[in-house]
Amino acid sequence: MSSIPRHLDPKFPQPQKQPSRDSLRSLARSHMSTASDGFEEDFQRLPSSPARLDIELPEAALDLTMDFNSILAVAEGAPKDAQSVAEMDKVQKRASNVMRLAEQNEKLKAELRAMTERLEAAERRQRELAQAQAQKSGGGAQRQASGESAH
């Protein structure tokens, strides 16, 4: 261990003295005084919030519900030729197939859960029966051993 006090040892640098708040404020004031005074004038002229516009909008009973066909029609510019109708039919068939497959998937998952539960219950019953049989045969052997020693 070195005999140099820690605060004098160059291996342990000491934190620099932080400037006080007053010196920072005076530094900021001197910096602001050298900045252009046009900024302060412009800043004072700016409104604190934008002026509100009083516009009366007419009330309308708009139906904003849309179905898939209307979205496709708007996106494609509503062409009514045979090709676009065929594409719409394909998209609708795909959508219905996806929905049907999703429903089947959910049904199969539910069946799998039920089968798994039944299998686990059957395995539990087999273990319980095996344990009961082992205890029964183990208990009989103990009775025979105790009966032989009594003779």
Coordinates of C-alpha atoms in Angstrom, one line a residue:
M1 CA 0.0 0.0 0.0
S2 CA 1.3 3.4 -0.9
S3 CA 2.1 6.0 1.8
I4 CA 0.7 8.8 -0.4
P5 CA -2.7 10.0 0.9
R6 CA -5.5 9.0 -1.5
H7 CA -6.6 12.6 -2.2
L8 CA -3.1 13.4 -3.4
D9 CA -2.4 10.2 -5.4
P10 CA -2.7 10.7 -9.2
K11 CA -4.2 7.2 -9.6
F12 CA -7.3 8.4 -7.9
P13 CA -8.4 11.6 -9.7
Q14 CA -10.5 13.9 -7.6
P15 CA -13.8 15.3 -9.0
Q16 CA -13.5 18.8 -10.3
K17 CA -15.2 21.6 -8.4
Q18 CA -18.5 22.2 -10.0
P19 CA -19.4 25.8 -10.8
S20 CA -22.0 27.4 -8.5
R21 CA -25.5 28.2 -9.7
D22 CA -24.8 31.9 -9.4
S23 CA -21.7 31.7 -11.7
L24 CA -23.8 29.7 -14.2
R25 CA -26.5 32.3 -14.2
S26 CA -24.0 35.1 -14.7
L27 CA -22.4 33.1 -17.6
A28 CA -25.9 32.6 -19.1
R29 CA -26.7 36.3 -18.8
S30 CA -23.4 37.3 -20.5
H31 CA -24.1 34.8 -23.3
M32 CA -27.6 36.0 -23.7
S33 CA -26.5 39.6 -23.9
T34 CA -24.1 38.7 -26.8
A35 CA -26.9 36.9 -28.6
S36 CA -29.0 38.8 -31.1
D37 CA -31.7 40.9 -29.4
G38 CA -34.0 40.1 -32.4
F39 CA -34.8 36.7 -31.0
E40 CA -36.2 38.2 -27.8
E41 CA -38.3 40.6 -29.7
D42 CA -39.6 37.9 -32.0
F43 CA -40.3 35.6 -29.1
Q44 CA -42.3 38.2 -27.2
R45 CA -44.4 38.8 -30.3
L46 CA -45.4 35.2 -30.8
P47 CA -48.8 34.3 -29.4
S48 CA -48.8 31.7 -26.6
S49 CA -51.5 29.7 -28.3
P50 CA -52.9 29.7 -31.8
A51 CA -56.2 31.6 -32.4
R52 CA -59.2 29.4 -32.5
L53 CA -61.2 29.2 -35.7
D54 CA -65.0 29.3 -35.2
I55 CA -66.2 27.3 -38.1
E56 CA -69.7 25.9 -38.0
L57 CA -69.8 22.5 -39.6
P58 CA -73.0 21.1 -40.8
E59 CA -74.2 18.0 -39.0
A60 CA -74.4 14.9 -41.2
A61 CA -75.8 11.5 -40.6
L62 CA -73.0 9.5 -42.2
D63 CA -73.0 5.8 -42.3
L64 CA -69.3 4.9 -41.8
T65 CA -69.8 1.1 -41.9
M66 CA -68.1 -0.6 -44.7
D67 CA -67.9 -4.2 -45.9
F68 CA -65.0 -6.0 -47.6
N69 CA -66.5 -5.6 -51.1
S70 CA -66.9 -1.8 -50.7
I71 CA -63.3 -1.5 -49.6
L72 CA -62.0 -3.4 -52.6
A73 CA -64.3 -1.5 -54.9
V74 CA -63.0 1.8 -53.6
A75 CA -59.3 0.6 -53.7
E76 CA -59.6 -0.6 -57.3
G77 CA -61.7 2.3 -58.6
A78 CA -64.8 0.1 -58.8
P79 CA -64.2 -1.6 -62.1
K80 CA -67.2 -3.9 -62.9
D81 CA -65.5 -6.1 -65.5
A82 CA -65.5 -9.9 -65.3
Q83 CA -61.9 -10.1 -64.1
S84 CA -62.5 -7.9 -61.0
V85 CA -65.6 -9.8 -60.2
A86 CA -63.7 -13.1 -60.5
E87 CA -61.0 -11.8 -58.2
M88 CA -63.6 -10.6 -55.7
D89 CA -65.1 -14.1 -55.7
K90 CA -61.7 -15.7 -55.2
V91 CA -61.0 -13.4 -52.2
Q92 CA -64.3 -14.1 -50.7
K93 CA -63.9 -17.9 -51.1
R94 CA -60.4 -17.7 -49.5
A95 CA -61.8 -15.7 -46.6
S96 CA -64.6 -18.2 -46.0
N97 CA -62.1 -21.1 -46.3
V98 CA -59.8 -19.4 -43.7
M99 CA -62.8 -18.9 -41.4
R100 CA -63.9 -22.5 -41.8
L101 CA -60.4 -23.8 -41.2
A102 CA -60.0 -21.6 -38.1
E103 CA -63.2 -23.0 -36.7
Q104 CA -62.1 -26.6 -37.4
N105 CA -58.8 -25.9 -35.8
E106 CA -60.5 -24.6 -32.6
K107 CA -62.7 -27.8 -32.5
L108 CA -59.7 -30.0 -32.9
K109 CA -57.8 -28.2 -30.2
A110 CA -60.8 -28.7 -27.8
E111 CA -61.0 -32.4 -28.7
L112 CA -57.3 -32.8 -28.1
R113 CA -57.5 -31.1 -24.7
A114 CA -60.4 -33.5 -23.8
M115 CA -58.5 -36.6 -24.9
T116 CA -55.4 -35.5 -23.1
E117 CA -57.4 -35.0 -19.9
R118 CA -59.0 -38.5 -20.3
L119 CA -55.6 -40.1 -20.9
E120 CA -54.0 -38.4 -17.8
A121 CA -57.0 -39.5 -15.7
A122 CA -56.6 -43.1 -16.9
E123 CA -52.8 -43.1 -16.2
R124 CA -53.5 -41.7 -12.7
R125 CA -56.1 -44.5 -12.1
Q126 CA -53.5 -47.1 -13.2
R127 CA -50.9 -45.7 -10.9
E128 CA -53.3 -45.7 -8.0
L129 CA -54.4 -49.3 -8.7
A130 CA -50.7 -50.4 -9.0
Q131 CA -49.9 -48.7 -5.7
A132 CA -53.0 -50.2 -4.0
Q133 CA -52.0 -53.7 -5.3
A134 CA -48.4 -53.2 -4.1
Q135 CA -49.6 -52.2 -0.7
K136 CA -52.0 -55.1 -0.5
S137 CA -49.4 -57.6 -1.6
G138 CA -46.8 -56.0 0.7
G139 CA -49.2 -56.1 3.6
G140 CA -50.0 -59.8 3.0
A141 CA -46.3 -60.6 3.0
Q142 CA -45.9 -58.8 6.3
R143 CA -48.8 -60.7 7.8
Q144 CA -47.3 -64.0 6.7
A145 CA -43.9 -63.0 8.2
S146 CA -45.5 -62.0 11.5
G147 CA -47.6 -65.2 11.6
E148 CA -44.5 -67.4 11.0
S149 CA -42.6 -65.7 13.8
A150 CA -45.5 -66.3 16.2
H151 CA -45.4 -70.0 15.7

